Short mmCIF file of C-alpha atoms and ligand atoms in Angstrom, two decimals:
data_model
loop_
_atom_site.label_atom_id
_atom_site.label_comp_id
_atom_site.label_asym_id
_atom_site.label_seq_id
_atom_site.Cartn_x
_atom_site.Cartn_y
_atom_site.Cartn_z
CA UNK A 19 73.84 36.35 203.08
CA UNK A 20 74.77 32.77 203.88
CA UNK A 21 78.51 32.20 204.19
CA UNK A 22 80.43 30.34 201.51
CA UNK A 23 83.90 29.06 200.80
CA UNK A 24 85.84 31.33 198.47
CA UNK A 25 88.23 30.18 195.75
CA UNK A 26 90.42 32.34 193.60
CA UNK A 27 91.84 30.09 190.85
CA UNK A 28 95.05 31.11 189.10
CA UNK A 29 94.07 29.86 185.64
CA UNK A 30 91.11 28.74 183.53
CA UNK A 31 91.85 24.98 183.85
CA UNK A 32 92.01 25.34 187.64
CA UNK A 33 88.73 27.29 187.65
CA UNK A 34 87.05 24.60 185.54
CA UNK A 35 88.40 21.87 187.81
CA UNK A 36 87.09 23.62 190.91
CA UNK A 37 83.72 24.24 189.29
CA UNK A 38 83.24 20.57 188.47
CA UNK A 39 84.73 19.17 191.67
CA UNK A 40 83.53 21.50 194.45
CA UNK A 41 79.93 20.64 195.36
CA UNK A 42 77.34 23.45 195.06
CA UNK A 43 79.89 25.86 193.65
CA UNK A 44 79.15 28.86 191.46
CA UNK A 45 81.26 31.21 189.37
CA UNK A 46 81.31 34.88 190.28
CA UNK A 47 82.32 37.51 187.72
CA UNK A 48 81.30 41.14 188.43
CA UNK A 49 78.76 39.97 190.99
CA UNK A 50 76.20 42.57 189.88
CA UNK A 51 73.58 39.90 189.38
CA UNK A 52 74.90 37.14 191.62
CA UNK A 53 75.48 39.17 194.82
CA UNK A 54 71.91 40.57 194.92
CA UNK A 55 70.70 36.97 194.39
CA UNK A 56 72.82 35.75 197.30
CA UNK A 57 71.55 38.56 199.52
CA UNK A 58 67.97 37.56 198.82
CA UNK A 59 68.93 33.93 199.37
CA UNK A 60 67.57 33.04 195.95
CA UNK A 61 70.84 31.15 195.55
CA UNK A 62 72.88 29.72 198.42
CA UNK A 63 76.02 28.18 196.95
CA UNK A 64 78.49 26.44 199.24
CA UNK A 65 81.42 27.92 197.35
CA UNK A 66 82.18 30.81 195.01
CA UNK A 67 84.85 30.60 192.35
CA UNK A 68 86.02 34.12 191.58
CA UNK A 69 87.16 34.71 188.00
CA UNK A 70 88.45 38.22 188.66
CA UNK A 71 92.14 37.37 188.84
CA UNK A 72 92.20 35.52 185.51
CA UNK A 73 93.95 38.00 183.22
CA UNK A 74 93.32 35.70 180.20
CA UNK A 75 89.61 36.47 180.46
CA UNK A 76 90.05 40.24 180.20
CA UNK A 77 90.58 42.53 177.27
CA UNK A 78 89.52 43.10 173.69
CA UNK A 79 91.40 41.82 170.65
CA UNK A 80 91.22 42.75 166.99
CA UNK A 81 91.25 39.76 164.64
CA UNK A 82 90.45 41.72 161.49
CA UNK A 83 87.03 40.48 160.47
CA UNK A 84 86.09 39.81 164.10
CA UNK A 85 86.59 41.32 167.55
CA UNK A 86 86.91 39.08 170.60
CA UNK A 87 85.91 40.43 174.00
CA UNK A 88 87.15 38.51 177.04
CA UNK A 89 84.41 37.25 179.35
CA UNK A 90 85.63 39.31 182.32
CA UNK A 91 85.77 42.59 180.42
CA UNK A 92 83.53 45.07 182.23
CA UNK A 93 80.83 47.00 180.37
CA UNK A 94 82.61 50.34 180.95
CA UNK A 95 85.71 49.07 179.16
CA UNK A 96 83.71 47.94 176.11
CA UNK A 97 81.88 51.28 176.04
CA UNK A 98 85.19 53.20 176.12
CA UNK A 99 87.22 50.92 173.83
CA UNK A 100 88.60 52.72 170.77
CA UNK A 101 88.64 49.40 168.93
CA UNK A 102 84.98 48.60 169.59
CA UNK A 103 83.91 52.18 168.95
CA UNK A 104 85.77 52.12 165.66
CA UNK A 105 84.64 48.73 164.36
CA UNK A 106 81.27 48.03 166.03
CA UNK A 107 80.10 51.37 167.45
CA UNK A 108 76.63 49.93 168.10
CA UNK A 109 78.14 47.45 170.56
CA UNK A 110 80.02 50.20 172.42
CA UNK A 111 76.78 52.20 172.54
CA UNK A 112 74.91 49.17 173.88
CA UNK A 113 77.49 48.74 176.65
CA UNK A 114 77.22 52.43 177.57
CA UNK A 115 73.46 52.05 178.10
CA UNK A 116 73.68 49.20 180.63
CA UNK A 117 72.56 50.16 184.15
CA UNK A 118 74.66 53.01 185.54
CA UNK A 119 78.39 53.83 185.82
CA UNK A 120 78.94 51.74 188.97
CA UNK A 121 77.21 48.72 187.41
CA UNK A 122 79.27 49.17 184.23
CA UNK A 123 82.52 49.23 186.22
CA UNK A 124 81.87 45.78 187.74
CA UNK A 125 79.42 43.92 185.48
CA UNK A 126 80.99 41.80 182.74
CA UNK A 127 79.99 40.64 179.27
CA UNK A 128 80.52 36.98 180.22
CA UNK A 129 78.29 37.30 183.29
CA UNK A 130 75.60 39.04 181.30
CA UNK A 131 75.56 36.47 178.49
CA UNK A 132 75.75 33.52 180.93
CA UNK A 133 72.92 34.94 183.00
CA UNK A 134 70.67 35.53 179.94
CA UNK A 135 68.25 37.84 181.72
CA UNK A 136 65.23 38.30 179.42
CA UNK A 137 65.71 42.10 179.55
CA UNK A 138 69.51 42.25 179.34
CA UNK A 139 71.27 44.14 176.55
CA UNK A 140 74.24 41.95 175.57
CA UNK A 141 72.11 38.96 174.51
CA UNK A 142 70.57 41.27 171.85
CA UNK A 143 74.00 42.38 170.60
CA UNK A 144 75.32 38.83 170.65
CA UNK A 145 72.37 37.30 168.77
CA UNK A 146 71.98 40.36 166.51
CA UNK A 147 75.55 40.17 165.31
CA UNK A 148 75.54 36.38 165.10
CA UNK A 149 78.47 36.21 167.52
CA UNK A 150 80.19 33.08 168.79
CA UNK A 151 80.37 32.26 172.49
CA UNK A 152 83.75 30.74 173.27
CA UNK A 153 84.02 28.52 176.33
CA UNK A 154 86.81 26.50 177.92
CA UNK A 155 85.38 23.45 176.08
CA UNK A 156 83.98 24.58 172.70
CA UNK A 157 82.49 27.34 170.56
CA UNK A 158 78.75 27.93 170.48
CA UNK A 159 76.90 30.02 167.88
CA UNK A 160 74.61 32.64 169.45
CA UNK A 161 71.68 31.05 167.58
CA UNK A 162 72.21 27.86 169.59
CA UNK A 163 73.17 29.51 172.88
CA UNK A 164 70.16 31.44 174.23
CA UNK A 165 67.49 28.91 175.18
CA UNK A 166 64.90 31.05 176.97
CA UNK A 167 64.30 32.52 180.40
CA UNK A 168 67.74 32.58 182.13
CA UNK A 169 68.61 29.42 180.18
CA UNK A 170 71.63 28.88 177.96
CA UNK A 171 73.42 26.03 176.24
CA UNK A 172 76.20 26.13 178.87
CA UNK A 173 76.84 22.73 180.44
CA UNK A 174 77.54 22.29 184.14
CA UNK A 175 81.17 23.18 184.71
CA UNK A 176 81.52 25.18 181.50
CA UNK A 177 83.12 28.64 181.60
CA UNK A 178 82.69 31.37 178.98
CA UNK A 179 86.13 32.69 178.08
CA UNK A 180 85.08 35.27 175.49
CA UNK A 181 82.63 36.35 172.82
CA UNK A 182 83.72 36.68 169.18
CA UNK A 183 81.79 39.32 167.22
CA UNK A 184 81.89 39.60 163.42
CA UNK A 185 82.46 43.18 162.28
CA UNK A 186 79.22 44.22 160.51
CA UNK A 187 78.84 46.57 157.56
CA UNK A 188 76.40 48.56 159.67
CA UNK A 189 74.71 48.02 163.03
CA UNK A 190 72.51 49.89 165.47
CA UNK A 191 70.92 49.36 168.87
CA UNK A 192 67.88 51.14 170.31
CA UNK A 193 66.40 50.51 173.71
CA UNK A 194 63.34 51.74 175.52
CA UNK A 195 64.57 51.69 179.10
CA UNK A 196 62.45 50.63 182.03
CA UNK A 197 62.88 53.92 183.89
CA UNK A 198 63.69 52.49 187.32
CA UNK A 199 66.01 49.60 186.49
CA UNK A 200 67.27 50.80 183.09
CA UNK A 201 66.94 47.23 181.79
CA UNK A 202 65.28 47.00 178.38
CA UNK A 203 61.51 47.20 178.31
CA UNK A 204 62.27 46.49 174.67
CA UNK A 205 65.66 46.67 172.99
CA UNK A 206 66.38 45.90 169.34
CA UNK A 207 69.76 45.25 167.76
CA UNK A 208 69.97 45.40 163.97
CA UNK A 209 73.06 44.35 162.02
CA UNK A 210 73.81 44.36 158.31
CA UNK A 211 76.38 41.62 157.69
CA UNK A 212 77.87 40.32 154.44
CA UNK A 213 75.56 37.30 154.76
CA UNK A 214 72.41 39.37 155.34
CA UNK A 215 70.57 41.38 157.96
CA UNK A 216 69.88 40.15 161.52
CA UNK A 217 67.37 41.64 163.94
CA UNK A 218 67.41 40.57 167.62
CA UNK A 219 64.95 41.66 170.29
CA UNK A 220 65.42 41.70 174.06
CA UNK A 221 63.00 42.63 176.85
CA UNK A 222 59.86 41.76 174.93
CA UNK A 223 59.58 38.05 175.67
CA UNK A 224 60.96 35.25 177.82
CA UNK A 225 64.30 35.49 176.06
CA UNK A 226 66.06 37.19 173.19
CA UNK A 227 64.62 36.32 169.73
CA UNK A 228 65.06 37.15 166.03
CA UNK A 229 62.45 38.67 163.70
CA UNK A 230 62.73 36.94 160.28
CA UNK A 231 60.18 39.16 158.43
CA UNK A 232 62.16 42.27 159.41
CA UNK A 233 65.42 40.59 158.44
CA UNK A 234 64.02 39.79 154.98
CA UNK A 235 62.63 43.29 154.46
CA UNK A 236 65.87 44.96 155.57
CA UNK A 237 67.97 42.64 153.41
CA UNK A 238 66.06 44.04 150.40
CA UNK A 239 66.12 47.64 151.52
CA UNK A 240 68.15 48.68 154.58
CA UNK A 241 65.94 51.57 155.57
CA UNK A 242 63.51 52.14 158.47
CA UNK A 243 60.64 52.52 155.99
CA UNK A 244 61.08 48.89 154.93
CA UNK A 245 59.88 47.61 158.33
CA UNK A 246 57.45 50.35 159.37
CA UNK A 247 54.43 48.23 158.44
CA UNK A 248 55.68 44.99 160.02
CA UNK A 249 53.68 44.18 163.14
CA UNK A 250 54.81 41.74 165.82
CA UNK A 251 52.36 39.23 167.28
CA UNK A 252 51.83 40.03 170.99
CA UNK A 253 51.07 36.37 171.71
CA UNK A 254 53.73 34.99 174.05
CA UNK A 255 55.27 38.39 174.79
CA UNK A 256 55.67 39.61 178.38
CA UNK A 257 52.96 41.49 180.27
CA UNK A 258 53.94 42.97 183.62
CA UNK A 259 53.51 46.13 185.70
CA UNK A 260 55.78 48.02 183.30
CA UNK A 261 53.98 47.24 180.04
CA UNK A 262 51.37 44.98 178.47
CA UNK A 263 52.32 42.53 175.72
CA UNK A 264 50.60 44.53 172.97
CA UNK A 265 52.56 47.65 173.95
CA UNK A 266 55.79 45.67 173.92
CA UNK A 267 54.87 44.31 170.47
CA UNK A 268 54.32 47.88 169.26
CA UNK A 269 57.66 48.96 170.75
CA UNK A 270 59.54 46.24 168.85
CA UNK A 271 58.72 47.92 165.53
CA UNK A 272 59.43 51.40 166.92
CA UNK A 273 62.78 50.37 168.39
CA UNK A 274 63.72 48.38 165.27
CA UNK A 275 63.15 51.49 163.13
CA UNK A 276 65.26 53.56 165.53
CA UNK A 277 68.00 50.91 165.49
CA UNK A 278 68.11 51.06 161.68
CA UNK A 279 68.24 54.85 161.97
CA UNK A 280 71.16 54.55 164.41
CA UNK A 281 72.92 52.13 162.03
CA UNK A 282 72.55 54.59 159.14
CA UNK A 283 73.38 57.62 161.32
CA UNK B 19 90.60 35.00 204.90
CA UNK B 20 93.11 37.80 205.24
CA UNK B 21 92.93 40.84 202.95
CA UNK B 22 95.32 43.77 202.60
CA UNK B 23 94.37 47.00 200.92
CA UNK B 24 94.92 50.73 201.02
CA UNK B 25 92.03 52.52 202.71
CA UNK B 26 91.94 56.29 202.26
CA UNK B 27 95.71 56.28 201.93
CA UNK B 28 96.44 53.96 204.88
CA UNK B 29 97.65 50.37 204.49
CA UNK B 30 95.08 48.10 206.12
CA UNK B 31 95.13 44.35 206.77
CA UNK B 32 92.24 42.44 208.27
CA UNK B 33 90.61 39.03 208.58
CA UNK B 34 87.21 38.80 206.92
CA UNK B 35 84.53 36.25 206.16
CA UNK B 36 84.42 36.24 202.34
CA UNK B 37 80.63 36.71 202.55
CA UNK B 38 81.12 40.21 203.98
CA UNK B 39 79.94 43.13 201.87
CA UNK B 40 82.33 46.06 201.65
CA UNK B 41 79.56 48.46 202.81
CA UNK B 42 79.14 46.34 205.96
CA UNK B 43 82.88 46.13 206.51
CA UNK B 44 83.26 49.90 206.27
CA UNK B 45 80.35 50.77 208.54
CA UNK B 46 80.48 48.01 211.11
CA UNK B 47 84.14 47.12 211.46
CA UNK B 48 86.01 50.21 210.28
CA UNK B 49 83.60 52.80 211.73
CA UNK B 50 83.49 54.67 208.43
CA UNK B 51 79.79 55.44 208.47
CA UNK B 52 79.90 58.08 205.72
CA UNK B 53 79.20 55.29 203.22
CA UNK B 54 75.42 54.86 203.45
CA UNK B 55 73.22 51.85 202.74
CA UNK B 56 70.01 53.10 201.17
CA UNK B 57 68.50 50.14 199.37
CA UNK B 58 70.89 47.22 199.82
CA UNK B 59 69.60 46.01 196.43
CA UNK B 60 72.23 47.69 194.20
CA UNK B 61 69.94 50.43 192.97
CA UNK B 62 70.29 53.68 194.94
CA UNK B 63 74.02 54.46 194.84
CA UNK B 64 74.20 55.77 198.45
CA UNK B 65 77.03 53.29 199.04
CA UNK B 66 79.33 54.30 196.15
CA UNK B 67 83.07 54.19 196.88
CA UNK B 68 86.11 54.26 194.60
CA UNK B 69 87.81 50.91 194.03
CA UNK B 70 91.11 51.48 192.22
CA UNK B 71 89.73 54.86 191.17
CA UNK B 72 86.42 53.58 189.77
CA UNK B 73 83.03 54.24 191.37
CA UNK B 74 81.39 50.99 192.50
CA UNK B 75 78.50 50.05 194.77
CA UNK B 76 79.98 48.80 198.04
CA UNK B 77 76.73 47.02 198.97
CA UNK B 78 77.34 44.78 195.95
CA UNK B 79 81.02 44.11 196.44
CA UNK B 80 82.47 41.22 198.41
CA UNK B 81 85.34 41.94 200.79
CA UNK B 82 87.81 39.67 198.91
CA UNK B 83 87.66 42.17 196.01
CA UNK B 84 89.57 44.61 198.22
CA UNK B 85 92.67 42.44 198.47
CA UNK B 86 95.54 44.32 196.84
CA UNK B 87 93.28 47.23 195.87
CA UNK B 88 93.03 50.91 196.72
CA UNK B 89 89.77 51.99 198.30
CA UNK B 90 88.65 55.59 198.79
CA UNK B 91 85.47 56.40 200.71
CA UNK B 92 83.76 59.76 201.23
CA UNK B 93 85.96 60.20 204.32
CA UNK B 94 89.02 60.03 202.08
CA UNK B 95 88.09 63.07 199.98
CA UNK B 96 89.84 66.30 200.82
CA UNK B 97 90.67 69.71 199.40
CA UNK B 98 94.17 70.79 198.40
CA UNK B 99 96.65 69.13 200.79
CA UNK B 100 97.24 71.30 203.84
CA UNK B 101 94.34 73.63 202.99
CA UNK B 102 92.04 72.10 205.61
CA UNK B 103 89.20 72.51 203.15
CA UNK B 104 86.56 70.21 201.75
CA UNK B 105 87.01 68.64 198.33
CA UNK B 106 85.84 71.06 195.57
CA UNK B 107 82.91 68.74 194.79
CA UNK B 108 81.82 68.80 198.44
CA UNK B 109 82.15 72.60 198.48
CA UNK B 110 80.03 72.79 195.34
CA UNK B 111 77.26 70.69 196.92
CA UNK B 112 77.25 73.06 199.92
CA UNK B 113 77.32 76.23 197.82
CA UNK B 114 74.57 75.08 195.44
CA UNK B 115 72.27 73.55 198.02
CA UNK B 116 72.83 70.12 196.44
CA UNK B 117 71.47 68.26 199.45
CA UNK B 118 68.53 68.30 201.80
CA UNK B 119 68.52 65.32 204.20
CA UNK B 120 72.01 64.34 203.01
CA UNK B 121 71.41 60.60 202.89
CA UNK B 122 72.24 60.20 199.21
CA UNK B 123 75.03 62.79 199.29
CA UNK B 124 78.11 60.64 199.95
CA UNK B 125 77.23 58.42 196.98
CA UNK B 126 76.34 61.41 194.80
CA UNK B 127 79.66 63.09 195.59
CA UNK B 128 81.73 59.94 194.99
CA UNK B 129 79.98 59.30 191.65
CA UNK B 130 80.35 62.98 190.68
CA UNK B 131 84.06 63.13 191.50
CA UNK B 132 84.76 60.16 189.23
CA UNK B 133 82.55 61.55 186.48
CA UNK B 134 84.22 64.97 186.57
CA UNK B 135 87.72 63.54 186.76
CA UNK B 136 87.20 61.39 183.66
CA UNK B 137 85.65 64.09 181.51
CA UNK B 138 86.44 67.79 181.50
CA UNK B 139 83.69 70.10 180.20
CA UNK B 140 80.73 67.95 181.25
CA UNK B 141 77.38 68.84 179.72
CA UNK B 142 74.18 68.74 181.72
CA UNK B 143 73.03 65.68 179.74
CA UNK B 144 76.29 63.88 180.60
CA UNK B 145 75.84 64.72 184.28
CA UNK B 146 72.29 63.37 184.27
CA UNK B 147 73.37 60.19 182.44
CA UNK B 148 76.29 59.80 184.87
CA UNK B 149 74.02 60.09 187.92
CA UNK B 150 71.53 57.47 186.72
CA UNK B 151 72.58 55.06 189.44
CA UNK B 152 72.20 57.56 192.29
CA UNK B 153 68.74 58.11 193.69
CA UNK B 154 67.72 61.10 195.81
CA UNK B 155 64.38 61.21 197.60
CA UNK B 156 64.54 64.89 198.52
CA UNK B 157 65.96 67.32 196.05
CA UNK B 158 64.41 66.70 192.65
CA UNK B 159 67.99 66.54 191.29
CA UNK B 160 68.01 70.12 189.94
CA UNK B 161 70.50 71.41 192.49
CA UNK B 162 72.49 68.19 192.47
CA UNK B 163 73.10 68.65 188.75
CA UNK B 164 74.05 72.30 189.33
CA UNK B 165 76.43 71.22 192.10
CA UNK B 166 78.11 68.60 189.95
CA UNK B 167 78.62 71.04 187.07
CA UNK B 168 80.09 73.64 189.46
CA UNK B 169 82.19 71.04 191.29
CA UNK B 170 83.53 69.69 188.01
CA UNK B 171 84.58 73.18 186.91
CA UNK B 172 86.24 73.79 190.29
CA UNK B 173 88.11 70.47 190.10
CA UNK B 174 89.50 71.28 186.66
CA UNK B 175 90.31 74.87 187.65
CA UNK B 176 92.23 73.56 190.69
CA UNK B 177 94.13 71.13 188.47
CA UNK B 178 95.10 73.96 186.11
CA UNK B 179 96.57 76.11 188.89
C1 FAD C 25 71.20 48.35 189.27
C2 FAD C 25 71.50 47.42 188.14
C3 FAD C 25 71.11 47.78 186.85
C4 FAD C 25 71.38 46.95 185.77
N1 FAD C 25 70.96 47.33 184.55
C5 FAD C 25 71.20 46.52 183.48
C6 FAD C 25 70.79 46.91 182.15
O1 FAD C 25 70.26 48.00 181.92
N2 FAD C 25 71.05 46.04 181.14
C7 FAD C 25 71.68 44.85 181.33
O2 FAD C 25 71.89 44.12 180.38
N3 FAD C 25 72.08 44.47 182.56
C8 FAD C 25 71.86 45.27 183.63
N4 FAD C 25 72.29 44.88 184.88
C9 FAD C 25 73.00 43.58 185.02
C10 FAD C 25 74.48 43.74 184.80
O3 FAD C 25 74.76 44.02 183.45
C11 FAD C 25 75.28 42.50 185.25
O4 FAD C 25 76.58 42.89 185.23
C12 FAD C 25 75.19 41.25 184.40
O5 FAD C 25 73.89 40.79 184.22
C13 FAD C 25 75.94 40.09 185.05
O6 FAD C 25 77.30 40.27 184.94
P1 FAD C 25 78.27 40.05 186.18
O7 FAD C 25 79.64 40.11 185.64
O8 FAD C 25 77.94 41.01 187.25
O9 FAD C 25 77.96 38.54 186.58
P2 FAD C 25 77.76 37.82 187.99
O10 FAD C 25 76.67 38.47 188.76
O11 FAD C 25 79.07 37.66 188.66
O12 FAD C 25 77.30 36.39 187.47
C14 FAD C 25 76.02 36.21 186.85
C15 FAD C 25 75.84 34.72 186.50
O13 FAD C 25 76.68 34.34 185.42
C16 FAD C 25 77.57 33.29 185.79
N5 FAD C 25 78.86 33.59 185.14
C17 FAD C 25 79.58 34.74 185.30
N6 FAD C 25 80.66 34.73 184.50
C18 FAD C 25 80.63 33.55 183.83
C19 FAD C 25 81.50 32.95 182.84
N7 FAD C 25 82.60 33.58 182.39
N8 FAD C 25 81.18 31.73 182.37
C20 FAD C 25 80.04 31.09 182.81
N9 FAD C 25 79.20 31.60 183.73
C21 FAD C 25 79.49 32.81 184.24
C22 FAD C 25 77.59 33.32 187.31
O14 FAD C 25 77.88 32.05 187.83
C23 FAD C 25 76.20 33.78 187.65
O15 FAD C 25 75.30 32.72 187.62
C24 FAD C 25 72.06 45.70 185.98
C25 FAD C 25 72.47 45.35 187.26
C26 FAD C 25 72.21 46.19 188.34
C27 FAD C 25 72.66 45.79 189.69
S1 FES C 26 72.87 50.70 199.19
FE1 FES C 26 74.17 50.12 197.57
S2 FES C 26 73.10 50.76 195.84
FE2 FES C 26 71.69 51.24 197.45
S1 FES C 27 69.18 64.76 199.96
FE1 FES C 27 67.81 63.38 200.91
S2 FES C 27 68.01 61.63 199.68
FE2 FES C 27 69.11 63.09 198.58
#
């Protein structure tokens, strides 16, 4: 690993100032994605800005119709949170399926959403629930946030401070794990909200995406049978050593049915 | 930069390059070679240590994270104070033949101790889910799972005494 300068800002404004003023600087949250990247020299920043001492970025708050999870809240804390388990159990379940216990103790929701790995779990929960990504500068709807392979709407120098999730009527998440990495080969998050049903898919393509035909069918009849006959076009889906695109397309329907089952369970 | 932390119960202060990994620091500067580096890509769990009581992968942890924290490595585990015995989880691995070459064992034991401490009455499924981040090339996991179940029972029995 190449050496770097290390900054530990005392507040969000200071972190933002460092990020925009220190050349070649990068934020580090849990480091579960960034540190492996540094070790492989896929990234060689001159400086790291560590968010870990910013207490304002940690914790989970109940705002009635929504829950806000601070960007630096680790996966394990979301999985164990009484509040999340009570109001959005599917999100707690999603967090409990990420990686392994050691990864869940360090990895954060902000890091996961900012990174937007095409097989990551939180992007599915965030898009599936129609959450809002809150940054130091503005609020961004999930629909406008995830732009494709590792790409997001974040501007240079922007810091995610938290994610605001609407409390759904019902929600479920089902993932077919890649056995070695435990990332999603295909993961589907289904949410029934007052405004309608949302279905978000991770792992299958270059980034998380919604499935409008399933959303329409489930809005009429929130039951797995309503989507059993809906097939996904394999065109543009990922083919790799783990699975071909047509198998991933097949898994989207299977996982979506299971997610509905989980939501009704 | 200078960092101060508690290492296996002892206050420790040292100067580190912030680009130092905790696994490296332990093995190369502190001579605590019980923490193993199996993959160095965050996948195998041989390097698991407890940071403020939580199991984490020390090959994916930068030294600055130790500042102000409490770190326990496999060398810091022990049986009842004054008993001169191994930790009940270590005893259980020995009794149940939970290791062959032993390379993965420190990480397995550290993960298992945290798992058992957090949850009394672990089921086999919970043990297997909890060990997902620890890879063993030798045993086929059967005896590791047995060891963890036995070690967990022994830990809770010892607490009840
Ligand atoms: C063995 C292993 C298995 C894993 N399995 C899974 C899995 O099954 N599912 C899954 O979803 N993930 C998985 N992960 C990834 C894990 O969830 C990471 O924690 C997550 O992707 C990144 O979070 P982090 O806090 O570690 O971020 P970091 O690695 O610290 O940062 C990642 C990126 O996000 C940026 N960033 C961090 N915080 C912010 C912020 N607040 N605002 C703006 N930018 C920010 C950083 O600059 C960096 O570019 C796995 C990781 C490992 C090592
Ligand atoms: S050496 Fe750290 S996870 Fe393998
Ligand atoms: S005992 Fe050899 S790797 Fe587990």
